[in-house]
Amino acid sequence: MINLHSWKEVLTALEPTQTQLIAVSKTKPVTDIQAFYDAGQRVFGENKVQEMTEKYEQLPKDIQWHLIGHLQTNKVKYIAPFVHLIHSVDSLKLLQEIEKQAAKANRTILVLLQVYIAQEETKFGMDETELKALLDVYSVQPEHFGHVKIVGLMGMATNTEDQEQIHREFRSLKTLFEQLKTIYFSEDETFREVSMGMSSDYQIAAAEGSTMVRVGSLLFGSR
Ligand SMILES: *Cc1c(COP(=O)(O)O)cnc(C)c1O
């Protein structure tokens, strides 16, 4: 069951901080997405390539599609023609493949680097050393990355009841973002996104400086 009332509540809560809402529609039917579209939502997030591609084909073409899940290099080609923002870049190899497929599609694809901030074994993402190694290559050889643009960072907090821990994890991501901005993007205004916050913690994330929250179950019901 979709919940338009919660959708409006989330939008109202995000308004003061100008945080963007990514409506996470994974596992949900296109009719549910269409209902949010009709209400005015244009930005949707999916975590699987095939599912996102099928939904893209069936829905209005002015939807902005965000890939939020782990992406395998051999699947980049399927989404390169239409994806707006990939939140989950976690290796140089993947970044290079996105560059290659974006060039083929004659597009520029925006990406975020996924950072490991949680105290859990299961979450994907890079640590600070890996991030810097990737950004060293990216910033030294801009001519090799003409069709991909790193516009920020993404992270997921630990799944915990401990609100202070969630605050700390989001704060550490924001601080890391500011550091990397100073080192690598001092003359580049497009490095400005911090994607953090989901249904359970989007308000904490917004308070800690998130620019994009990825909210699913609160809008679409549980999966
Ligand atoms: C599923 C998912 C979300 C949304 O989770 P909810 O708890 O349903 O809001 C956000 N980010 C990622 C990476 C996801 O896979």
mmCIF file with all atom_site columns, N, CA and C and ligand atoms in Angstrom, residues 24 26 46-47 68-70 87 114 154 156 197-200 213-219 221 223, ligand 1:
data_model
loop_
_atom_site.group_PDB
_atom_site.id
_atom_site.type_symbol
_atom_site.label_atom_id
_atom_site.label_alt_id
_atom_site.label_comp_id
_atom_site.label_asym_id
_atom_site.label_entity_id
_atom_site.label_seq_id
_atom_site.pdbx_PDB_ins_code
_atom_site.Cartn_x
_atom_site.Cartn_y
_atom_site.Cartn_z
_atom_site.occupancy
_atom_site.B_iso_or_equiv
_atom_site.pdbx_formal_charge
_atom_site.auth_seq_id
_atom_site.auth_comp_id
_atom_site.auth_asym_id
_atom_site.auth_atom_id
_atom_site.pdbx_PDB_model_num
ATOM   1  N N  . VAL A 1 24  ? 12.380 5.288  -3.035 1.00 0.00 ? 24  VAL A N  1
ATOM   2  C CA . VAL A 1 24  ? 12.960 3.975  -3.345 1.00 0.00 ? 24  VAL A CA 1
ATOM   3  C C  . VAL A 1 24  ? 11.847 2.961  -3.613 1.00 0.00 ? 24  VAL A C  1
ATOM   4  N N  . LYS A 1 26  ? 12.063 -0.118 -5.159 1.00 0.00 ? 26  LYS A N  1
ATOM   5  C CA . LYS A 1 26  ? 12.477 -1.511 -5.415 1.00 0.00 ? 26  LYS A CA 1
ATOM   6  C C  . LYS A 1 26  ? 11.415 -2.500 -4.929 1.00 0.00 ? 26  LYS A C  1
ATOM   7  N N  . GLU A 1 46  ? 16.194 2.587  -7.479 1.00 0.00 ? 46  GLU A N  1
ATOM   8  C CA . GLU A 1 46  ? 16.068 1.135  -7.596 1.00 0.00 ? 46  GLU A CA 1
ATOM   9  C C  . GLU A 1 46  ? 17.421 0.528  -7.266 1.00 0.00 ? 46  GLU A C  1
ATOM   10 N N  . ASN A 1 47  ? 17.414 -0.737 -6.804 1.00 0.00 ? 47  ASN A N  1
ATOM   11 C CA . ASN A 1 47  ? 18.706 -1.339 -6.459 1.00 0.00 ? 47  ASN A CA 1
ATOM   12 C C  . ASN A 1 47  ? 19.122 -2.471 -7.390 1.00 0.00 ? 47  ASN A C  1
ATOM   13 N N  . ILE A 1 68  ? 20.728 2.694  -6.614 1.00 0.00 ? 68  ILE A N  1
ATOM   14 C CA . ILE A 1 68  ? 21.236 2.814  -5.246 1.00 0.00 ? 68  ILE A CA 1
ATOM   15 C C  . ILE A 1 68  ? 21.906 1.541  -4.761 1.00 0.00 ? 68  ILE A C  1
ATOM   16 N N  . GLY A 1 69  ? 21.786 0.447  -5.525 1.00 0.00 ? 69  GLY A N  1
ATOM   17 C CA . GLY A 1 69  ? 22.321 -0.837 -5.055 1.00 0.00 ? 69  GLY A CA 1
ATOM   18 C C  . GLY A 1 69  ? 23.668 -1.160 -5.673 1.00 0.00 ? 69  GLY A C  1
ATOM   19 N N  . HIS A 1 70  ? 24.265 -2.215 -5.189 1.00 0.00 ? 70  HIS A N  1
ATOM   20 C CA . HIS A 1 70  ? 25.559 -2.667 -5.698 1.00 0.00 ? 70  HIS A CA 1
ATOM   21 C C  . HIS A 1 70  ? 25.459 -2.924 -7.201 1.00 0.00 ? 70  HIS A C  1
ATOM   22 N N  . HIS A 1 87  ? 24.494 5.785  -7.156 1.00 0.00 ? 87  HIS A N  1
ATOM   23 C CA . HIS A 1 87  ? 24.917 6.114  -5.787 1.00 0.00 ? 87  HIS A CA 1
ATOM   24 C C  . HIS A 1 87  ? 26.013 5.198  -5.264 1.00 0.00 ? 87  HIS A C  1
ATOM   25 N N  . GLN A 1 114 ? 30.473 5.297  -2.865 1.00 0.00 ? 114 GLN A N  1
ATOM   26 C CA . GLN A 1 114 ? 29.877 4.715  -1.664 1.00 0.00 ? 114 GLN A CA 1
ATOM   27 C C  . GLN A 1 114 ? 30.947 4.494  -0.602 1.00 0.00 ? 114 GLN A C  1
ATOM   28 N N  . MET A 1 154 ? 28.015 8.635  -0.836 1.00 0.00 ? 154 MET A N  1
ATOM   29 C CA . MET A 1 154 ? 26.832 7.959  -0.291 1.00 0.00 ? 154 MET A CA 1
ATOM   30 C C  . MET A 1 154 ? 27.257 7.027  0.832  1.00 0.00 ? 154 MET A C  1
ATOM   31 N N  . MET A 1 156 ? 25.601 4.373  4.295  1.00 0.00 ? 156 MET A N  1
ATOM   32 C CA . MET A 1 156 ? 24.499 3.811  5.085  1.00 0.00 ? 156 MET A CA 1
ATOM   33 C C  . MET A 1 156 ? 24.953 3.629  6.521  1.00 0.00 ? 156 MET A C  1
ATOM   34 N N  . GLY A 1 197 ? 20.622 8.556  4.698  1.00 0.00 ? 197 GLY A N  1
ATOM   35 C CA . GLY A 1 197 ? 19.308 8.552  5.319  1.00 0.00 ? 197 GLY A CA 1
ATOM   36 C C  . GLY A 1 197 ? 18.323 7.686  4.563  1.00 0.00 ? 197 GLY A C  1
ATOM   37 N N  . MET A 1 198 ? 17.592 6.834  5.316  1.00 0.00 ? 198 MET A N  1
ATOM   38 C CA . MET A 1 198 ? 16.563 5.950  4.785  1.00 0.00 ? 198 MET A CA 1
ATOM   39 C C  . MET A 1 198 ? 15.301 6.145  5.638  1.00 0.00 ? 198 MET A C  1
ATOM   40 N N  . SER A 1 199 ? 14.307 5.250  5.480  1.00 0.00 ? 199 SER A N  1
ATOM   41 C CA . SER A 1 199 ? 13.044 5.449  6.209  1.00 0.00 ? 199 SER A CA 1
ATOM   42 C C  . SER A 1 199 ? 13.257 5.646  7.707  1.00 0.00 ? 199 SER A C  1
ATOM   43 N N  . SER A 1 200 ? 14.136 4.828  8.297  1.00 0.00 ? 200 SER A N  1
ATOM   44 C CA . SER A 1 200 ? 14.268 4.838  9.755  1.00 0.00 ? 200 SER A CA 1
ATOM   45 C C  . SER A 1 200 ? 15.124 5.993  10.272 1.00 0.00 ? 200 SER A C  1
ATOM   46 N N  . VAL A 1 213 ? 17.987 11.980 0.633  1.00 0.00 ? 213 VAL A N  1
ATOM   47 C CA . VAL A 1 213 ? 17.628 10.800 1.425  1.00 0.00 ? 213 VAL A CA 1
ATOM   48 C C  . VAL A 1 213 ? 16.964 9.779  0.510  1.00 0.00 ? 213 VAL A C  1
ATOM   49 N N  . ARG A 1 214 ? 17.194 8.507  0.793  1.00 0.00 ? 214 ARG A N  1
ATOM   50 C CA . ARG A 1 214 ? 16.655 7.412  -0.012 1.00 0.00 ? 214 ARG A CA 1
ATOM   51 C C  . ARG A 1 214 ? 15.600 6.684  0.817  1.00 0.00 ? 214 ARG A C  1
ATOM   52 N N  . VAL A 1 215 ? 14.332 7.004  0.584  1.00 0.00 ? 215 VAL A N  1
ATOM   53 C CA . VAL A 1 215 ? 13.258 6.512  1.453  1.00 0.00 ? 215 VAL A CA 1
ATOM   54 C C  . VAL A 1 215 ? 12.340 5.574  0.681  1.00 0.00 ? 215 VAL A C  1
ATOM   55 N N  . GLY A 1 216 ? 12.207 4.337  1.189  1.00 0.00 ? 216 GLY A N  1
ATOM   56 C CA . GLY A 1 216 ? 11.373 3.345  0.523  1.00 0.00 ? 216 GLY A CA 1
ATOM   57 C C  . GLY A 1 216 ? 10.133 2.979  1.307  1.00 0.00 ? 216 GLY A C  1
ATOM   58 N N  . SER A 1 217 ? 10.300 2.152  2.338  1.00 0.00 ? 217 SER A N  1
ATOM   59 C CA . SER A 1 217 ? 9.154  1.538  3.013  1.00 0.00 ? 217 SER A CA 1
ATOM   60 C C  . SER A 1 217 ? 8.180  2.552  3.614  1.00 0.00 ? 217 SER A C  1
ATOM   61 N N  . LEU A 1 218 ? 8.664  3.685  4.007  1.00 0.00 ? 218 LEU A N  1
ATOM   62 C CA . LEU A 1 218 ? 7.773  4.708  4.571  1.00 0.00 ? 218 LEU A CA 1
ATOM   63 C C  . LEU A 1 218 ? 6.757  5.188  3.527  1.00 0.00 ? 218 LEU A C  1
ATOM   64 N N  . LEU A 1 219 ? 7.143  5.154  2.263  1.00 0.00 ? 219 LEU A N  1
ATOM   65 C CA . LEU A 1 219 ? 6.271  5.633  1.183  1.00 0.00 ? 219 LEU A CA 1
ATOM   66 C C  . LEU A 1 219 ? 5.483  4.497  0.538  1.00 0.00 ? 219 LEU A C  1
ATOM   67 N N  . GLY A 1 221 ? 5.248  1.197  1.720  1.00 0.00 ? 221 GLY A N  1
ATOM   68 C CA . GLY A 1 221 ? 4.891  0.076  2.585  1.00 0.00 ? 221 GLY A CA 1
ATOM   69 C C  . GLY A 1 221 ? 6.044  -0.908 2.690  1.00 0.00 ? 221 GLY A C  1
ATOM   70 N N  . ARG A 1 223 ? 8.412  -4.266 2.531  1.00 0.00 ? 223 ARG A N  1
ATOM   71 C CA . ARG A 1 223 ? 8.664  -5.145 1.398  1.00 0.00 ? 223 ARG A CA 1
ATOM   72 C C  . ARG A 1 223 ? 8.651  -6.598 1.835  1.00 0.00 ? 223 ARG A C  1
HETATM 73 C C1 . LIG B 2 .   ? 16.275 -0.280 0.154  1.00 0.00 ? 1   LIG B C1 1
HETATM 74 C C2 . LIG B 2 .   ? 17.257 0.816  0.283  1.00 0.00 ? 1   LIG B C2 1
HETATM 75 C C3 . LIG B 2 .   ? 16.885 2.057  0.822  1.00 0.00 ? 1   LIG B C3 1
HETATM 76 C C4 . LIG B 2 .   ? 15.498 2.368  1.354  1.00 0.00 ? 1   LIG B C4 1
HETATM 77 O O1 . LIG B 2 .   ? 15.245 1.635  2.520  1.00 0.00 ? 1   LIG B O1 1
HETATM 78 P P1 . LIG B 2 .   ? 13.912 1.886  3.393  1.00 0.00 ? 1   LIG B P1 1
HETATM 79 O O2 . LIG B 2 .   ? 14.280 1.401  4.732  1.00 0.00 ? 1   LIG B O2 1
HETATM 80 O O3 . LIG B 2 .   ? 12.844 1.058  2.746  1.00 0.00 ? 1   LIG B O3 1
HETATM 81 O O4 . LIG B 2 .   ? 13.615 3.324  3.358  1.00 0.00 ? 1   LIG B O4 1
HETATM 82 C C5 . LIG B 2 .   ? 17.852 3.054  0.875  1.00 0.00 ? 1   LIG B C5 1
HETATM 83 N N1 . LIG B 2 .   ? 19.101 2.853  0.425  1.00 0.00 ? 1   LIG B N1 1
HETATM 84 C C6 . LIG B 2 .   ? 19.491 1.669  -0.098 1.00 0.00 ? 1   LIG B C6 1
HETATM 85 C C7 . LIG B 2 .   ? 20.899 1.521  -0.562 1.00 0.00 ? 1   LIG B C7 1
HETATM 86 C C8 . LIG B 2 .   ? 18.585 0.613  -0.189 1.00 0.00 ? 1   LIG B C8 1
HETATM 87 O O5 . LIG B 2 .   ? 18.988 -0.547 -0.704 1.00 0.00 ? 1   LIG B O5 1
#
